[in-house]
Coordinates of C-alpha atoms in Angstrom, one line a residue:
X18 CA 38.5 134.7 -15.9
X19 CA 41.9 136.4 -16.6
X20 CA 40.1 139.7 -17.0
X21 CA 38.3 139.2 -13.7
X22 CA 41.6 138.4 -12.0
X23 CA 43.1 141.6 -13.4
X24 CA 40.1 143.5 -12.2
X25 CA 40.4 142.0 -8.7
X26 CA 44.1 142.8 -8.5
X27 CA 43.7 146.2 -9.9
X28 CA 40.7 147.1 -7.8
X29 CA 40.7 150.1 -5.5
X30 CA 40.1 147.9 -2.4
X31 CA 43.1 145.7 -3.2
X32 CA 45.3 148.8 -3.9
X33 CA 44.2 150.3 -0.6
X34 CA 44.9 147.2 1.4
X35 CA 48.2 146.5 -0.3
X36 CA 49.3 150.1 0.3
X37 CA 48.2 150.1 3.9
X38 CA 49.9 146.7 4.6
X39 CA 53.1 147.9 2.8
X40 CA 53.3 151.0 4.9
X41 CA 52.7 149.0 8.1
X42 CA 55.3 146.4 7.1
X43 CA 57.9 149.0 6.2
X44 CA 57.1 150.9 9.5
X45 CA 57.4 147.7 11.5
X46 CA 60.7 146.6 9.8
X47 CA 62.1 150.1 10.2
X48 CA 61.1 150.2 13.9
X49 CA 62.5 146.7 14.4
X50 CA 65.8 147.6 12.8
X51 CA 66.1 150.8 14.8
X52 CA 65.2 149.1 18.1
X53 CA 67.7 146.3 17.4
X54 CA 70.4 148.8 16.7
X55 CA 69.7 151.0 19.7
X56 CA 69.4 148.0 22.0
X57 CA 72.6 146.4 20.8
X58 CA 74.4 149.7 21.1
X59 CA 73.1 150.2 24.6
X60 CA 74.1 146.7 25.7
X61 CA 77.6 146.9 24.2
X62 CA 78.2 150.4 25.6
X63 CA 77.2 149.3 29.0
X64 CA 79.4 146.2 28.8
X65 CA 82.3 148.3 27.5
X66 CA 82.0 150.9 30.2
X67 CA 81.7 148.3 32.9
X68 CA 84.7 146.4 31.5
X69 CA 86.9 149.5 31.4
X70 CA 85.9 150.7 34.9
X71 CA 86.5 147.2 36.4
X72 CA 89.8 146.8 34.7
X73 CA 91.0 150.2 35.8
X74 CA 90.0 149.7 39.4
X75 CA 91.5 146.2 39.6
X76 CA 94.8 147.2 38.0
X77 CA 95.1 150.1 40.4
X78 CA 94.5 147.8 43.4
X79 CA 96.9 145.1 42.3
X80 CA 99.6 147.4 40.9
X81 CA 100.1 149.1 44.2
X82 CA 102.0 146.1 45.5
X83 CA 103.7 145.1 42.3
X84 CA 107.4 145.8 41.9
X85 CA 109.2 146.6 38.6
X86 CA 111.2 145.4 36.8
X87 CA 109.3 142.1 36.7
X88 CA 110.1 138.6 35.4
X89 CA 107.8 136.1 33.6
X90 CA 106.6 134.6 36.9
X91 CA 105.8 137.9 38.4
X92 CA 103.8 139.0 35.3
X93 CA 101.8 135.7 35.4
X94 CA 101.0 136.3 39.1
X95 CA 100.0 139.9 38.3
X96 CA 97.6 138.7 35.6
X97 CA 96.1 136.0 37.9
X98 CA 95.4 138.5 40.6
X99 CA 93.8 141.0 38.2
X100 CA 91.7 138.1 36.6
X101 CA 90.4 137.1 40.0
X102 CA 89.0 140.5 40.6
X103 CA 87.4 140.5 37.1
X104 CA 85.5 137.2 37.5
X105 CA 88.3 135.0 35.9
X106 CA 88.4 136.8 32.6
X107 CA 91.5 136.2 30.5
X108 CA 94.1 138.8 31.4
X109 CA 97.4 139.4 29.7
X110 CA 100.2 141.4 31.4
X111 CA 103.0 142.6 29.1
X112 CA 106.3 144.2 30.2
X113 CA 108.9 144.9 27.6
X114 CA 109.3 141.5 25.8
X115 CA 107.7 139.4 28.5
X116 CA 104.0 138.3 28.8
X117 CA 102.0 136.8 31.6
X118 CA 98.6 135.1 31.0
X119 CA 96.1 134.3 33.6
X120 CA 94.9 131.2 31.8
X121 CA 97.8 129.1 30.6
X122 CA 95.5 127.2 28.2
X123 CA 94.2 130.3 26.4
X124 CA 95.6 131.8 23.3
X125 CA 94.8 135.5 23.7
X126 CA 97.1 136.8 21.0
X127 CA 94.6 136.5 18.1
X128 CA 92.2 138.7 20.1
X129 CA 94.7 141.4 20.9
X130 CA 95.2 143.2 17.6
X131 CA 98.4 145.2 16.7
X132 CA 96.2 148.3 16.4
X133 CA 95.0 148.0 20.0
X134 CA 98.6 147.3 21.3
X135 CA 99.8 150.4 19.5
X136 CA 97.0 152.5 21.0
X137 CA 97.7 151.3 24.5
X138 CA 101.5 151.7 24.0
X139 CA 100.9 155.3 23.0
X140 CA 99.5 156.0 26.4
X141 CA 96.5 158.2 27.3
X142 CA 94.5 155.8 29.3
X143 CA 92.3 152.7 28.7
X144 CA 91.5 151.6 25.1
X145 CA 89.1 148.9 24.0
X146 CA 88.2 147.1 20.7
X147 CA 85.6 144.6 19.7
X148 CA 86.9 141.7 17.7
X149 CA 85.6 138.4 16.3
X150 CA 87.6 135.2 16.3
X151 CA 85.8 132.7 14.2
X152 CA 82.1 133.3 15.0
X153 CA 82.8 134.3 18.6
X154 CA 82.7 138.0 19.6
X155 CA 85.1 139.5 22.2
X156 CA 85.7 142.8 23.9
X157 CA 89.4 143.5 24.5
X158 CA 90.3 146.3 27.0
X159 CA 93.8 147.5 27.3
X160 CA 95.5 150.1 29.5
X161 CA 99.1 151.1 30.5
X162 CA 100.1 151.1 34.1
X163 CA 101.6 154.4 35.2
X164 CA 103.5 155.6 38.3
X165 CA 101.2 157.2 40.9
X166 CA 103.8 160.0 41.7
X167 CA 104.1 161.6 38.3
X168 CA 101.9 159.6 35.9
X169 CA 104.8 158.3 33.9
X170 CA 104.3 155.0 32.0
X171 CA 105.9 152.1 33.8
X172 CA 106.1 150.0 30.7
X173 CA 103.6 147.5 32.1
X174 CA 100.5 147.0 29.9
X175 CA 97.4 145.0 30.9
X176 CA 94.8 143.6 28.6
X177 CA 91.5 142.0 29.7
X178 CA 89.4 139.8 27.3
X179 CA 85.6 139.7 27.8
X180 CA 83.4 137.1 26.0
X181 CA 80.5 138.9 24.4
X182 CA 78.4 135.8 23.6
X183 CA 75.9 136.5 26.3
X184 CA 75.3 140.1 25.1
X185 CA 75.0 138.9 21.5
X186 CA 72.4 136.3 22.6
X187 CA 70.5 139.0 24.5
X188 CA 70.3 141.2 21.5
X189 CA 69.4 138.3 19.2
X190 CA 66.6 137.3 21.6
X191 CA 65.4 140.9 21.5
X192 CA 65.5 140.9 17.7
X193 CA 63.6 137.6 17.5
X194 CA 61.0 139.0 19.9
X195 CA 60.5 142.1 17.9
X196 CA 60.6 140.2 14.6
X197 CA 57.9 137.8 15.8
X198 CA 55.8 140.8 16.6
X199 CA 55.7 141.8 12.9
X200 CA 53.3 139.1 12.0
X201 CA 50.5 140.2 14.3
X202 CA 51.3 143.8 13.4
X203 CA 50.8 143.0 9.7
X204 CA 47.7 141.0 10.5
X205 CA 46.3 143.9 12.4
X206 CA 47.2 146.2 9.5
X207 CA 45.3 144.0 7.1
X208 CA 42.2 144.1 9.3
X209 CA 42.5 147.9 9.7
X210 CA 43.1 148.3 6.0
X211 CA 39.9 146.3 5.2
X212 CA 37.9 148.4 7.6
X213 CA 39.3 151.6 6.2
X214 CA 38.8 150.4 2.6
X215 CA 35.2 149.5 3.4
X216 CA 34.7 152.9 4.9
X217 CA 36.2 154.7 1.9
X218 CA 34.7 152.4 -0.8
X219 CA 31.1 152.3 0.5
X220 CA 30.2 155.7 -0.8
X221 CA 32.2 155.0 -4.0
X222 CA 30.1 151.8 -4.6
X223 CA 26.9 153.7 -3.8
X224 CA 27.9 156.4 -6.3
X225 CA 28.8 153.8 -8.8
X226 CA 25.4 152.1 -8.5
X227 CA 23.7 155.4 -8.9
X228 CA 25.8 156.2 -12.0
X229 CA 24.9 152.9 -13.6
X230 CA 21.2 153.4 -12.9
X231 CA 21.4 156.8 -14.4
X232 CA 23.3 155.5 -17.5
X233 CA 20.6 152.8 -17.9
X234 CA 17.9 155.6 -18.1
X235 CA 16.8 155.9 -14.5
X236 CA 17.0 159.7 -14.3
X237 CA 15.6 159.6 -10.8
X238 CA 18.8 157.9 -9.5
X239 CA 20.5 159.7 -6.7
X240 CA 23.5 159.0 -4.4
X241 CA 23.2 159.3 -0.7
X242 CA 25.3 162.1 0.7
X243 CA 26.9 161.5 4.1
X244 CA 29.5 163.7 5.7
X245 CA 31.4 166.7 4.4
X246 CA 34.5 165.1 2.8
X247 CA 35.6 164.9 -0.8
X248 CA 33.4 161.9 -1.6
X249 CA 30.4 163.7 -0.1
X250 CA 31.1 166.7 -2.3
X251 CA 31.4 164.4 -5.3
X252 CA 28.0 162.8 -4.5
X253 CA 26.4 166.2 -4.2
X254 CA 27.8 167.2 -7.6
X255 CA 26.5 164.0 -9.1
X256 CA 23.0 164.6 -7.6
X257 CA 23.1 168.2 -9.0
X258 CA 24.1 166.9 -12.4
X259 CA 21.3 164.3 -12.3
X260 CA 18.8 167.0 -11.3
X261 CA 19.8 169.1 -14.2
X262 CA 19.7 166.2 -16.6
X263 CA 16.3 165.1 -15.4
X264 CA 15.0 168.7 -15.8
X265 CA 16.4 168.9 -19.3
X266 CA 15.0 165.5 -20.2
X267 CA 11.5 166.4 -18.9
X268 CA 11.6 169.7 -20.8
X269 CA 12.7 167.9 -24.0
X270 CA 10.1 165.3 -23.7
X271 CA 7.4 167.9 -23.2
X272 CA 8.6 169.8 -26.2
X273 CA 8.7 166.6 -28.3
X274 CA 5.2 165.7 -27.2
X275 CA 4.0 169.2 -28.1
X276 CA 5.7 168.9 -31.5
X277 CA 4.1 165.5 -32.1
X278 CA 0.7 166.7 -31.1
X279 CA 1.1 169.8 -33.3
X280 CA 2.0 167.6 -36.3
X281 CA -0.9 165.3 -35.7
X282 CA -3.3 168.1 -35.2
X283 CA -2.2 170.0 -38.3
X284 CA -2.3 166.8 -40.4
X285 CA -5.7 166.0 -39.1
X286 CA -7.0 169.5 -39.8
X287 CA -5.6 169.5 -43.3
X288 CA -7.4 166.4 -44.3
X289 CA -10.8 168.1 -44.8
X290 CA -9.6 171.0 -46.9
X291 CA -7.3 168.7 -48.8
X292 CA -10.2 166.4 -49.6
X293 CA -12.0 169.4 -51.2
X294 CA -8.9 170.5 -53.0
X295 CA -8.3 167.0 -54.3
X296 CA -11.9 166.9 -55.8
X297 CA -11.4 170.3 -57.4
X298 CA -8.0 169.3 -58.8
X299 CA -9.4 166.1 -60.1
X300 CA -12.2 168.0 -62.0
X301 CA -9.6 170.5 -63.4
X302 CA -7.4 167.7 -64.6
X303 CA -10.3 165.9 -66.3
X304 CA -11.2 169.1 -68.2
X305 CA -7.5 170.1 -68.8
X306 CA -7.7 169.1 -72.4
X307 CA -10.5 171.6 -73.0
X308 CA -8.6 174.5 -71.4
X309 CA -6.0 176.8 -73.0
X310 CA -2.4 175.5 -72.9
X311 CA -1.3 177.7 -69.9
X312 CA -4.5 176.9 -68.0
X313 CA -4.2 173.2 -68.7
X314 CA -0.6 173.2 -67.5
X315 CA -1.6 175.0 -64.3
X316 CA -4.4 172.6 -63.8
X317 CA -2.2 169.6 -64.1
X318 CA 0.4 171.2 -61.8
X319 CA -2.2 171.9 -59.2
X320 CA -3.4 168.3 -59.4
X321 CA 0.1 166.9 -59.0
X322 CA 1.0 169.2 -56.1
X323 CA -2.3 168.5 -54.4
X324 CA -1.8 164.8 -54.7
X325 CA 1.7 165.3 -53.3
X326 CA 0.4 167.3 -50.4
X327 CA -2.2 164.7 -49.7
X328 CA 0.5 162.0 -49.6
X329 CA 2.6 164.2 -47.3
X330 CA -0.4 164.6 -44.9
X331 CA -1.0 160.9 -44.9
X332 CA 2.7 160.2 -44.2
X333 CA 2.7 162.7 -41.3
X334 CA -0.4 161.0 -39.9
X335 CA 1.3 157.7 -40.1
X336 CA 4.5 159.0 -38.5
X337 CA 2.4 160.6 -35.7
X338 CA 0.8 157.2 -35.0
X339 CA 4.2 155.6 -34.8
X340 CA 5.4 158.3 -32.4
X341 CA 2.3 157.9 -30.2
X342 CA 2.7 154.2 -30.1
X343 CA -0.7 153.7 -31.5
X344 CA 0.3 151.4 -34.4
X345 CA -0.6 147.7 -34.1
X346 CA 0.3 144.8 -36.3
X347 CA -2.5 142.8 -37.9
X348 CA -0.3 139.8 -38.7
X349 CA -1.5 136.7 -40.5
X350 CA 0.4 134.0 -42.3
X351 CA 1.1 135.4 -45.8
X352 CA 2.7 134.3 -49.0
X353 CA 5.4 136.9 -49.4
X354 CA 5.8 136.3 -53.2
X355 CA 2.1 137.1 -53.7
X356 CA 2.4 140.1 -51.5
X357 CA 5.3 141.6 -53.5
X358 CA 3.6 140.9 -56.8
X359 CA 0.4 142.5 -55.6
X360 CA 2.2 145.6 -54.4
X361 CA 3.9 146.0 -57.8
X362 CA 0.7 145.3 -59.8
X363 CA -1.3 147.8 -57.7
X364 CA 1.1 150.6 -58.8
X365 CA 1.6 149.5 -62.4
X366 CA 5.2 148.6 -61.9
X367 CA 5.0 145.0 -63.0
X368 CA 6.6 145.7 -66.4
X369 CA 9.2 148.0 -65.1
X370 CA 10.6 145.8 -62.3
X371 CA 12.3 142.5 -62.6
X372 CA 11.6 139.9 -59.9
X373 CA 13.0 136.7 -58.5
X374 CA 10.3 135.5 -56.2
X375 CA 10.4 131.8 -55.2
X376 CA 7.2 130.2 -54.3
X377 CA 6.4 128.9 -50.8
X378 CA 8.0 131.6 -48.7
X379 CA 5.3 132.2 -46.0
X380 CA 5.6 134.1 -42.8
X381 CA 3.3 135.8 -40.2
X382 CA 3.3 139.5 -41.2
X383 CA 1.0 142.5 -41.6
X384 CA 0.4 142.3 -45.3
X385 CA -0.6 146.0 -45.6
X386 CA 2.6 147.2 -43.9
X387 CA 4.8 144.9 -46.0
X388 CA 3.1 146.4 -49.0
X389 CA 4.0 149.9 -47.7
X390 CA 7.7 148.9 -47.3
X391 CA 7.9 147.3 -50.7
X392 CA 6.2 150.3 -52.4
X393 CA 8.5 152.8 -50.7
X394 CA 11.7 150.9 -51.6
X395 CA 10.7 150.1 -55.2
X396 CA 9.3 153.6 -55.7
X397 CA 12.6 155.1 -54.6
X398 CA 14.6 152.8 -56.9
X399 CA 12.3 153.8 -59.9
X400 CA 12.4 157.5 -59.2
X401 CA 15.9 158.0 -58.1
X402 CA 17.9 155.1 -59.6
X403 CA 18.1 153.7 -63.1
X404 CA 16.8 150.5 -64.7
X405 CA 16.9 147.6 -64.4
X406 CA 15.2 147.5 -61.0
X407 CA 15.0 144.1 -59.4
X408 CA 13.3 142.7 -56.4
X409 CA 14.7 139.4 -54.9
X410 CA 13.0 137.3 -52.2
X411 CA 15.0 134.7 -50.3
X412 CA 15.4 133.2 -46.8
X413 CA 18.6 133.0 -44.8
X414 CA 19.8 131.9 -41.4
X415 CA 21.7 134.5 -39.3
X416 CA 22.1 135.5 -35.7
X417 CA 20.6 132.3 -34.5
X418 CA 17.3 132.7 -36.4
X419 CA 15.7 132.4 -39.8
X420 CA 14.9 135.5 -41.8
X421 CA 13.0 136.6 -44.8
X422 CA 15.0 138.9 -47.0
X423 CA 13.6 141.2 -49.7
X424 CA 16.3 142.9 -51.7
X425 CA 15.6 145.9 -53.9
X426 CA 18.4 146.9 -56.3
X427 CA 18.7 149.5 -59.0
X428 CA 21.5 150.5 -61.4
X429 CA 21.6 154.2 -60.8
X430 CA 24.5 156.3 -59.4
X431 CA 24.0 154.8 -56.0
X432 CA 24.2 156.4 -52.6
X433 CA 27.3 158.2 -51.3
X434 CA 28.5 157.3 -47.8
X435 CA 27.0 160.4 -46.1
X436 CA 23.6 159.6 -47.6
X437 CA 23.7 156.0 -46.5
X438 CA 24.0 157.1 -42.9
X439 CA 21.0 159.4 -43.1
X440 CA 18.7 157.8 -45.7
X441 CA 16.2 156.6 -43.0
X442 CA 16.1 160.0 -41.3
X443 CA 12.8 161.9 -41.6
X444 CA 12.5 164.5 -44.4
X445 CA 16.0 163.6 -45.6
X446 CA 16.3 163.5 -49.4
X447 CA 19.3 162.2 -51.3
X448 CA 18.0 163.3 -54.7
X449 CA 20.9 165.6 -55.4
X450 CA 23.2 162.6 -55.0
X451 CA 21.1 160.1 -56.9
X452 CA 18.9 161.6 -59.5
X453 CA 20.0 162.6 -62.9
X454 CA 20.4 166.3 -62.3
X455 CA 17.2 166.7 -60.2
X456 CA 17.0 169.2 -57.4
X457 CA 16.5 167.7 -54.0
X458 CA 13.7 170.0 -52.9
X459 CA 11.5 169.1 -55.9
X460 CA 11.6 165.3 -55.7
X461 CA 8.3 163.5 -56.0
X462 CA 8.3 162.1 -52.5
X463 CA 7.7 163.6 -49.1
X464 CA 11.0 162.6 -47.5
X465 CA 9.2 160.3 -45.1
X466 CA 8.9 157.2 -47.2
X467 CA 12.1 155.4 -46.1
X468 CA 11.5 156.5 -42.4
X469 CA 8.0 155.0 -42.6
X470 CA 9.4 151.8 -44.2
X471 CA 12.0 151.5 -41.5
X472 CA 9.4 152.0 -38.7
X473 CA 7.2 149.3 -40.3
X474 CA 10.2 146.9 -40.5
X475 CA 11.0 147.6 -36.8
X476 CA 7.4 147.0 -35.8
X477 CA 7.9 143.5 -37.3
X478 CA 11.1 143.0 -35.4
X479 CA 13.2 143.4 -38.6
X480 CA 15.5 145.9 -40.2
X481 CA 16.2 147.7 -43.4
X482 CA 19.8 148.3 -44.4
X483 CA 21.7 149.9 -47.4
X484 CA 24.0 147.2 -48.7
X485 CA 27.0 147.5 -51.0
X486 CA 26.2 146.8 -54.6
X487 CA 29.5 145.0 -55.2
X488 CA 32.7 145.9 -57.0
X489 CA 31.3 145.2 -60.5
X490 CA 27.8 146.6 -59.9
X491 CA 26.3 150.1 -59.7
X492 CA 23.3 151.5 -57.9
X493 CA 21.7 151.3 -54.5
X494 CA 20.7 148.1 -52.8
X495 CA 18.1 148.2 -50.0
X496 CA 17.7 145.0 -47.9
X497 CA 14.6 144.3 -45.8
X498 CA 15.0 141.5 -43.2
X499 CA 12.0 140.2 -41.3
X500 CA 11.9 137.3 -38.9
X501 CA 10.5 134.2 -40.5
X502 CA 7.6 133.3 -38.1
X503 CA 4.8 130.9 -39.0
X504 CA 1.4 130.6 -37.5
X505 CA 2.3 127.9 -35.0
X506 CA 5.4 129.9 -33.9
X507 CA 3.5 133.2 -33.6
X508 CA 0.8 131.5 -31.4
X509 CA 3.3 130.2 -28.8

């Protein structure tokens, strides 16, 4: 379940949707921040410009009738008249050490900073500053009053304080409005991302299904090509690869079929002349004692090689039948201990092979093919190993089933790792590694015995393996495993 969750989170669809939504979210947040900044700046600048213009015009109108020097009462009256023209904003009029305030209950001093007073006192026209007292924002505009004749400063300074709460509320409402629009934007981004992911992933899924079918052996699997984008080019490349693979497979199958037919035909054609050669060789061997020594040796050699060639032809015919799928089991319930004893006795190996064959082990098998397997494994142990050679029969439970196990062990030099990997290959001989100085190309077998034994075991649903002899033992150990089926089980 954890792996499935990781696959879901790490899937291409999820990554595309997350990326698309992340880009949309970042874009929306960035646009919101920029819009809020620009709107706030525009509102504040408009308020500032209006406040400056209004204060300048009102001061010019009221100052025309105002006489200097002024006392406290005159300054207060001046501030009141300016405030009336500004919509009752708080106005402070300062002349030397005196101050007049339009609202006697207000405390304007915290809003008029020393920096602003210094800037206004330096002259040069109106100055403004945004300040916050507590959580309340204010715009303070100050300007010096000058004489109309020559523009000299009169010493009178006027400050107007504007409450910016309305502007802050307007920009906050704009921010809330834009922020609330992020949710539908993200939702729309998810929908668009899913649609885009489906459009992108549909050809990817199609290509993936075609690839899995090709990997499973369906060489006719092809991907649909739509459009002219990168995915379409990838699908065309896949189809071209599949075409080449199918053509190569067809060619290899045809060559393999020809090779199998050739081996079968040659083997079949050799049987008739080999039969005649075998009769002649048998006659020569029977009369070898009456021939000169060199002729007798040649006669026996011809007989042995003819017999070996006959076995090779029979093995080739058997392998051809396996390759053609023409082999069928003739299975009956059989006592396996009797089968092994009969196989050893038929070849005269009873005295040379030790056995541990418990009675009562019965299974549904093809007795002739089990005889072939046992003969090949024991023959290899006798020819290539060293005594004692033992055959052990037992049953075991493994892989959820019950099995018959026939183990053939010898005490020779054993098989090196490279030989264990190839011992069941056709025409492979490990004589150079196992025999006592023998040359591999002149062993007594055809090189097909273990391959035929393995095919017969596979036909029964079993296996043959090369097992480890153990740390204190020597030699090779071949283990035959066949499913333990009885008559009533085989008939179900």
